[in-house]
């Protein structure tokens, strides 16, 4: 091996190590940022039938503004409902009849909890439970219902067309 080849191999090795160190740093930053601790809010609990795509760290939004984050998810072994714990900013005071809805940013976007305030006089207390909830809607379920509906409609229209006599048929003439 020549001196130029050795120097070139060492340069490639050094560049590879630099890339690995950068990737490791980005991974650590992503994990630390994703699992942020208490954001200064108070905890609230809610039960949902479906929370597909909702994760710890997902936003909780009121009027499109982030007012908290999901801090925990479990399954209730008795009801088989998804139990979600999330925080709300200390200045957010929701009526007890407010609704929590699992929704998405876009068709392929991440899920978050959208809060819809109610009109009750009493407020949700720290550690309280929101009873008005709506689980996430699965894109796959919507598509399968749409496809079934379209194919069912096509089959019905084909059967109806096949059972009608053709216009101008001679079967009615003597």
PDB file of C-alpha atoms in Angstrom:
ATOM      1  CA  UNK A   1       0.000   0.000   0.000  1.00  0.00           C
ATOM      2  CA  UNK A   2       1.179   3.446  -0.772  1.00  0.00           C
ATOM      3  CA  UNK A   3       1.153   6.393   1.616  1.00  0.00           C
ATOM      4  CA  UNK A   4      -1.626   8.065  -0.399  1.00  0.00           C
ATOM      5  CA  UNK A   5      -3.882   4.986  -0.139  1.00  0.00           C
ATOM      6  CA  UNK A   6      -3.314   4.680   3.624  1.00  0.00           C
ATOM      7  CA  UNK A   7      -4.079   8.366   4.129  1.00  0.00           C
ATOM      8  CA  UNK A   8      -7.234   8.039   1.966  1.00  0.00           C
ATOM      9  CA  UNK A   9      -8.420   4.963   3.967  1.00  0.00           C
ATOM     10  CA  UNK A  10      -7.853   6.784   7.275  1.00  0.00           C
ATOM     11  CA  UNK A  11      -9.795   9.799   5.986  1.00  0.00           C
ATOM     12  CA  UNK A  12     -12.729   7.564   4.993  1.00  0.00           C
ATOM     13  CA  UNK A  13     -12.655   5.846   8.381  1.00  0.00           C
ATOM     14  CA  UNK A  14     -12.604   9.195  10.195  1.00  0.00           C
ATOM     15  CA  UNK A  15     -15.530  10.456   8.088  1.00  0.00           C
ATOM     16  CA  UNK A  16     -17.486   7.273   8.877  1.00  0.00           C
ATOM     17  CA  UNK A  17     -16.915   7.712  12.605  1.00  0.00           C
ATOM     18  CA  UNK A  18     -17.995  11.360  12.388  1.00  0.00           C
ATOM     19  CA  UNK A  19     -21.244  10.347  10.677  1.00  0.00           C
ATOM     20  CA  UNK A  20     -21.919   7.675  13.328  1.00  0.00           C
ATOM     21  CA  UNK A  21     -21.295  10.159  16.160  1.00  0.00           C
ATOM     22  CA  UNK A  22     -23.695  12.668  14.535  1.00  0.00           C
ATOM     23  CA  UNK A  23     -26.386   9.997  14.100  1.00  0.00           C
ATOM     24  CA  UNK A  24     -25.999   8.873  17.712  1.00  0.00           C
ATOM     25  CA  UNK A  25     -26.316  12.494  18.871  1.00  0.00           C
ATOM     26  CA  UNK A  26     -29.479  12.998  16.822  1.00  0.00           C
ATOM     27  CA  UNK A  27     -30.958   9.772  18.186  1.00  0.00           C
ATOM     28  CA  UNK A  28     -30.270  10.827  21.779  1.00  0.00           C
ATOM     29  CA  UNK A  29     -31.752  14.288  21.126  1.00  0.00           C
ATOM     30  CA  UNK A  30     -34.868  12.754  19.599  1.00  0.00           C
ATOM     31  CA  UNK A  31     -35.370  10.366  22.527  1.00  0.00           C
ATOM     32  CA  UNK A  32     -34.854  13.091  25.132  1.00  0.00           C
ATOM     33  CA  UNK A  33     -37.189  15.453  23.285  1.00  0.00           C
ATOM     34  CA  UNK A  34     -39.871  12.772  22.830  1.00  0.00           C
ATOM     35  CA  UNK A  35     -39.938  11.769  26.491  1.00  0.00           C
ATOM     36  CA  UNK A  36     -40.054  15.183  28.074  1.00  0.00           C
ATOM     37  CA  UNK A  37     -40.975  15.179  31.713  1.00  0.00           C
ATOM     38  CA  UNK A  38     -43.746  17.097  33.382  1.00  0.00           C
ATOM     39  CA  UNK A  39     -44.670  20.162  31.362  1.00  0.00           C
ATOM     40  CA  UNK A  40     -46.047  21.966  34.431  1.00  0.00           C
ATOM     41  CA  UNK A  41     -49.654  20.944  33.906  1.00  0.00           C
ATOM     42  CA  UNK A  42     -52.124  18.938  35.908  1.00  0.00           C
ATOM     43  CA  UNK A  43     -53.096  15.333  35.043  1.00  0.00           C
ATOM     44  CA  UNK A  44     -56.475  14.345  33.584  1.00  0.00           C
ATOM     45  CA  UNK A  45     -57.736  10.858  32.678  1.00  0.00           C
ATOM     46  CA  UNK A  46     -60.044   9.690  29.882  1.00  0.00           C
ATOM     47  CA  UNK A  47     -61.241   6.355  28.438  1.00  0.00           C
ATOM     48  CA  UNK A  48     -61.415   5.749  24.691  1.00  0.00           C
ATOM     49  CA  UNK A  49     -62.622   2.828  22.584  1.00  0.00           C
ATOM     50  CA  UNK A  50     -59.742   3.321  20.080  1.00  0.00           C
ATOM     51  CA  UNK A  51     -56.535   5.344  20.249  1.00  0.00           C
ATOM     52  CA  UNK A  52     -54.788   4.077  17.100  1.00  0.00           C
ATOM     53  CA  UNK A  53     -51.714   6.223  16.478  1.00  0.00           C
ATOM     54  CA  UNK A  54     -51.907   8.170  19.760  1.00  0.00           C
ATOM     55  CA  UNK A  55     -48.629   7.864  21.655  1.00  0.00           C
ATOM     56  CA  UNK A  56     -47.040   9.129  24.846  1.00  0.00           C
ATOM     57  CA  UNK A  57     -45.895  12.649  24.015  1.00  0.00           C
ATOM     58  CA  UNK A  58     -48.741  13.343  21.558  1.00  0.00           C
ATOM     59  CA  UNK A  59     -50.280  16.810  21.775  1.00  0.00           C
ATOM     60  CA  UNK A  60     -53.466  17.774  23.576  1.00  0.00           C
ATOM     61  CA  UNK A  61     -55.006  20.772  21.814  1.00  0.00           C
ATOM     62  CA  UNK A  62     -57.724  23.268  22.591  1.00  0.00           C
ATOM     63  CA  UNK A  63     -58.853  25.480  19.697  1.00  0.00           C
ATOM     64  CA  UNK A  64     -55.810  24.298  17.734  1.00  0.00           C
ATOM     65  CA  UNK A  65     -53.340  25.387  20.426  1.00  0.00           C
ATOM     66  CA  UNK A  66     -51.242  22.822  22.286  1.00  0.00           C
ATOM     67  CA  UNK A  67     -52.239  22.928  25.961  1.00  0.00           C
ATOM     68  CA  UNK A  68     -50.776  19.604  27.118  1.00  0.00           C
ATOM     69  CA  UNK A  69     -49.322  16.223  26.236  1.00  0.00           C
ATOM     70  CA  UNK A  70     -50.243  12.568  26.607  1.00  0.00           C
ATOM     71  CA  UNK A  71     -48.264  11.125  29.522  1.00  0.00           C
ATOM     72  CA  UNK A  72     -49.521   7.542  29.653  1.00  0.00           C
ATOM     73  CA  UNK A  73     -51.675   4.907  27.969  1.00  0.00           C
ATOM     74  CA  UNK A  74     -52.945   1.597  29.361  1.00  0.00           C
ATOM     75  CA  UNK A  75     -55.759  -0.876  28.755  1.00  0.00           C
ATOM     76  CA  UNK A  76     -58.432  -1.374  31.414  1.00  0.00           C
ATOM     77  CA  UNK A  77     -58.619  -5.190  31.847  1.00  0.00           C
ATOM     78  CA  UNK A  78     -62.305  -5.033  32.861  1.00  0.00           C
ATOM     79  CA  UNK A  79     -63.735  -2.776  30.134  1.00  0.00           C
ATOM     80  CA  UNK A  80     -61.012  -3.264  27.502  1.00  0.00           C
ATOM     81  CA  UNK A  81     -61.028   0.498  26.981  1.00  0.00           C
ATOM     82  CA  UNK A  82     -57.855   2.493  26.381  1.00  0.00           C
ATOM     83  CA  UNK A  83     -57.084   4.586  29.462  1.00  0.00           C
ATOM     84  CA  UNK A  84     -55.209   7.762  28.564  1.00  0.00           C
ATOM     85  CA  UNK A  85     -53.571  10.147  31.011  1.00  0.00           C
ATOM     86  CA  UNK A  86     -52.635  13.589  29.755  1.00  0.00           C
ATOM     87  CA  UNK A  87     -51.640  16.919  31.201  1.00  0.00           C
ATOM     88  CA  UNK A  88     -53.344  20.275  30.814  1.00  0.00           C
ATOM     89  CA  UNK A  89     -51.662  23.638  31.282  1.00  0.00           C
ATOM     90  CA  UNK A  90     -52.421  25.159  34.717  1.00  0.00           C
ATOM     91  CA  UNK A  91     -54.302  28.083  33.149  1.00  0.00           C
ATOM     92  CA  UNK A  92     -56.683  25.781  31.178  1.00  0.00           C
ATOM     93  CA  UNK A  93     -59.858  25.209  33.188  1.00  0.00           C
ATOM     94  CA  UNK A  94     -62.327  22.936  31.384  1.00  0.00           C
ATOM     95  CA  UNK A  95     -65.985  22.326  32.311  1.00  0.00           C
ATOM     96  CA  UNK A  96     -66.723  18.749  33.419  1.00  0.00           C
ATOM     97  CA  UNK A  97     -68.877  18.070  30.350  1.00  0.00           C
ATOM     98  CA  UNK A  98     -66.048  18.860  27.918  1.00  0.00           C
ATOM     99  CA  UNK A  99     -65.202  16.284  25.243  1.00  0.00           C
ATOM    100  CA  UNK A 100     -61.843  14.711  24.355  1.00  0.00           C
ATOM    101  CA  UNK A 101     -61.584  13.491  20.755  1.00  0.00           C
ATOM    102  CA  UNK A 102     -58.710  11.540  19.199  1.00  0.00           C
ATOM    103  CA  UNK A 103     -58.118  13.085  15.774  1.00  0.00           C
ATOM    104  CA  UNK A 104     -55.301  13.515  13.256  1.00  0.00           C
ATOM    105  CA  UNK A 105     -53.353  16.402  11.757  1.00  0.00           C
ATOM    106  CA  UNK A 106     -53.939  15.200   8.211  1.00  0.00           C
ATOM    107  CA  UNK A 107     -54.715  12.079   6.242  1.00  0.00           C
ATOM    108  CA  UNK A 108     -51.310  10.605   7.036  1.00  0.00           C
ATOM    109  CA  UNK A 109     -50.422  12.846   9.994  1.00  0.00           C
ATOM    110  CA  UNK A 110     -49.930  12.019  13.651  1.00  0.00           C
ATOM    111  CA  UNK A 111     -52.781  11.744  16.143  1.00  0.00           C
ATOM    112  CA  UNK A 112     -53.580  14.139  18.970  1.00  0.00           C
ATOM    113  CA  UNK A 113     -56.371  14.785  21.468  1.00  0.00           C
ATOM    114  CA  UNK A 114     -58.656  17.671  20.547  1.00  0.00           C
ATOM    115  CA  UNK A 115     -60.597  19.172  23.449  1.00  0.00           C
ATOM    116  CA  UNK A 116     -64.068  20.589  22.968  1.00  0.00           C
ATOM    117  CA  UNK A 117     -65.228  22.666  25.959  1.00  0.00           C
ATOM    118  CA  UNK A 118     -68.642  22.034  27.443  1.00  0.00           C
ATOM    119  CA  UNK A 119     -70.957  24.387  29.277  1.00  0.00           C
ATOM    120  CA  UNK A 120     -71.136  22.992  32.821  1.00  0.00           C
ATOM    121  CA  UNK A 121     -70.491  25.215  35.821  1.00  0.00           C
ATOM    122  CA  UNK A 122     -68.135  22.756  37.540  1.00  0.00           C
ATOM    123  CA  UNK A 123     -64.561  22.298  36.309  1.00  0.00           C
ATOM    124  CA  UNK A 124     -62.349  19.255  35.724  1.00  0.00           C
ATOM    125  CA  UNK A 125     -60.065  18.985  38.737  1.00  0.00           C
ATOM    126  CA  UNK A 126     -56.445  17.764  38.713  1.00  0.00           C
ATOM    127  CA  UNK A 127     -56.550  13.976  38.486  1.00  0.00           C
ATOM    128  CA  UNK A 128     -60.164  14.155  37.272  1.00  0.00           C
ATOM    129  CA  UNK A 129     -61.810  12.086  34.574  1.00  0.00           C
ATOM    130  CA  UNK A 130     -63.278  13.293  31.295  1.00  0.00           C
ATOM    131  CA  UNK A 131     -66.279  11.105  30.432  1.00  0.00           C
ATOM    132  CA  UNK A 132     -67.239  12.573  27.050  1.00  0.00           C
ATOM    133  CA  UNK A 133     -64.777  10.935  24.648  1.00  0.00           C
ATOM    134  CA  UNK A 134     -64.555   9.823  21.035  1.00  0.00           C
ATOM    135  CA  UNK A 135     -61.912   7.360  19.880  1.00  0.00           C
ATOM    136  CA  UNK A 136     -59.852   7.546  16.721  1.00  0.00           C
ATOM    137  CA  UNK A 137     -61.280   6.681  13.335  1.00  0.00           C
ATOM    138  CA  UNK A 138     -59.252   4.166  11.373  1.00  0.00           C
ATOM    139  CA  UNK A 139     -58.469   5.119   7.782  1.00  0.00           C
ATOM    140  CA  UNK A 140     -58.519   1.447   6.821  1.00  0.00           C
ATOM    141  CA  UNK A 141     -62.021   0.997   8.249  1.00  0.00           C
ATOM    142  CA  UNK A 142     -63.297   4.061   6.394  1.00  0.00           C
ATOM    143  CA  UNK A 143     -61.813   2.874   3.115  1.00  0.00           C
ATOM    144  CA  UNK A 144     -63.232  -0.625   3.502  1.00  0.00           C
ATOM    145  CA  UNK A 145     -66.707   0.783   4.244  1.00  0.00           C
ATOM    146  CA  UNK A 146     -66.468   3.059   1.214  1.00  0.00           C
ATOM    147  CA  UNK A 147     -65.346   0.235  -1.087  1.00  0.00           C
ATOM    148  CA  UNK A 148     -68.082  -2.065   0.227  1.00  0.00           C
ATOM    149  CA  UNK A 149     -70.687   0.669  -0.273  1.00  0.00           C
ATOM    150  CA  UNK A 150     -69.568   1.337  -3.857  1.00  0.00           C
ATOM    151  CA  UNK A 151     -69.443  -2.336  -4.832  1.00  0.00           C
ATOM    152  CA  UNK A 152     -72.818  -2.973  -3.192  1.00  0.00           C
ATOM    153  CA  UNK A 153     -74.363  -0.050  -5.099  1.00  0.00           C
ATOM    154  CA  UNK A 154     -72.876  -1.294  -8.382  1.00  0.00           C
ATOM    155  CA  UNK A 155     -74.220  -4.799  -7.808  1.00  0.00           C
ATOM    156  CA  UNK A 156     -77.704  -3.457  -7.017  1.00  0.00           C
ATOM    157  CA  UNK A 157     -77.732  -1.250 -10.114  1.00  0.00           C
ATOM    158  CA  UNK A 158     -76.557  -4.157 -12.303  1.00  0.00           C
ATOM    159  CA  UNK A 159     -79.317  -6.407 -10.926  1.00  0.00           C
ATOM    160  CA  UNK A 160     -81.917  -3.688 -11.468  1.00  0.00           C
ATOM    161  CA  UNK A 161     -80.733  -3.147 -15.051  1.00  0.00           C
ATOM    162  CA  UNK A 162     -80.794  -6.887 -15.765  1.00  0.00           C
ATOM    163  CA  UNK A 163     -84.341  -7.299 -14.458  1.00  0.00           C
ATOM    164  CA  UNK A 164     -85.827  -4.483 -16.591  1.00  0.00           C
ATOM    165  CA  UNK A 165     -86.931  -5.383 -20.133  1.00  0.00           C
ATOM    166  CA  UNK A 166     -84.973  -3.605 -22.840  1.00  0.00           C
ATOM    167  CA  UNK A 167     -86.627  -0.561 -24.422  1.00  0.00           C
ATOM    168  CA  UNK A 168     -88.383  -1.295 -27.714  1.00  0.00           C
ATOM    169  CA  UNK A 169     -88.645  -5.006 -27.126  1.00  0.00           C
ATOM    170  CA  UNK A 170     -91.166  -6.895 -29.209  1.00  0.00           C
ATOM    171  CA  UNK A 171     -92.519  -8.983 -26.360  1.00  0.00           C
ATOM    172  CA  UNK A 172     -95.505  -6.646 -25.789  1.00  0.00           C
ATOM    173  CA  UNK A 173     -96.720  -6.704 -29.421  1.00  0.00           C
ATOM    174  CA  UNK A 174     -99.341  -9.220 -30.694  1.00  0.00           C
TER     175      UNK A 174
END
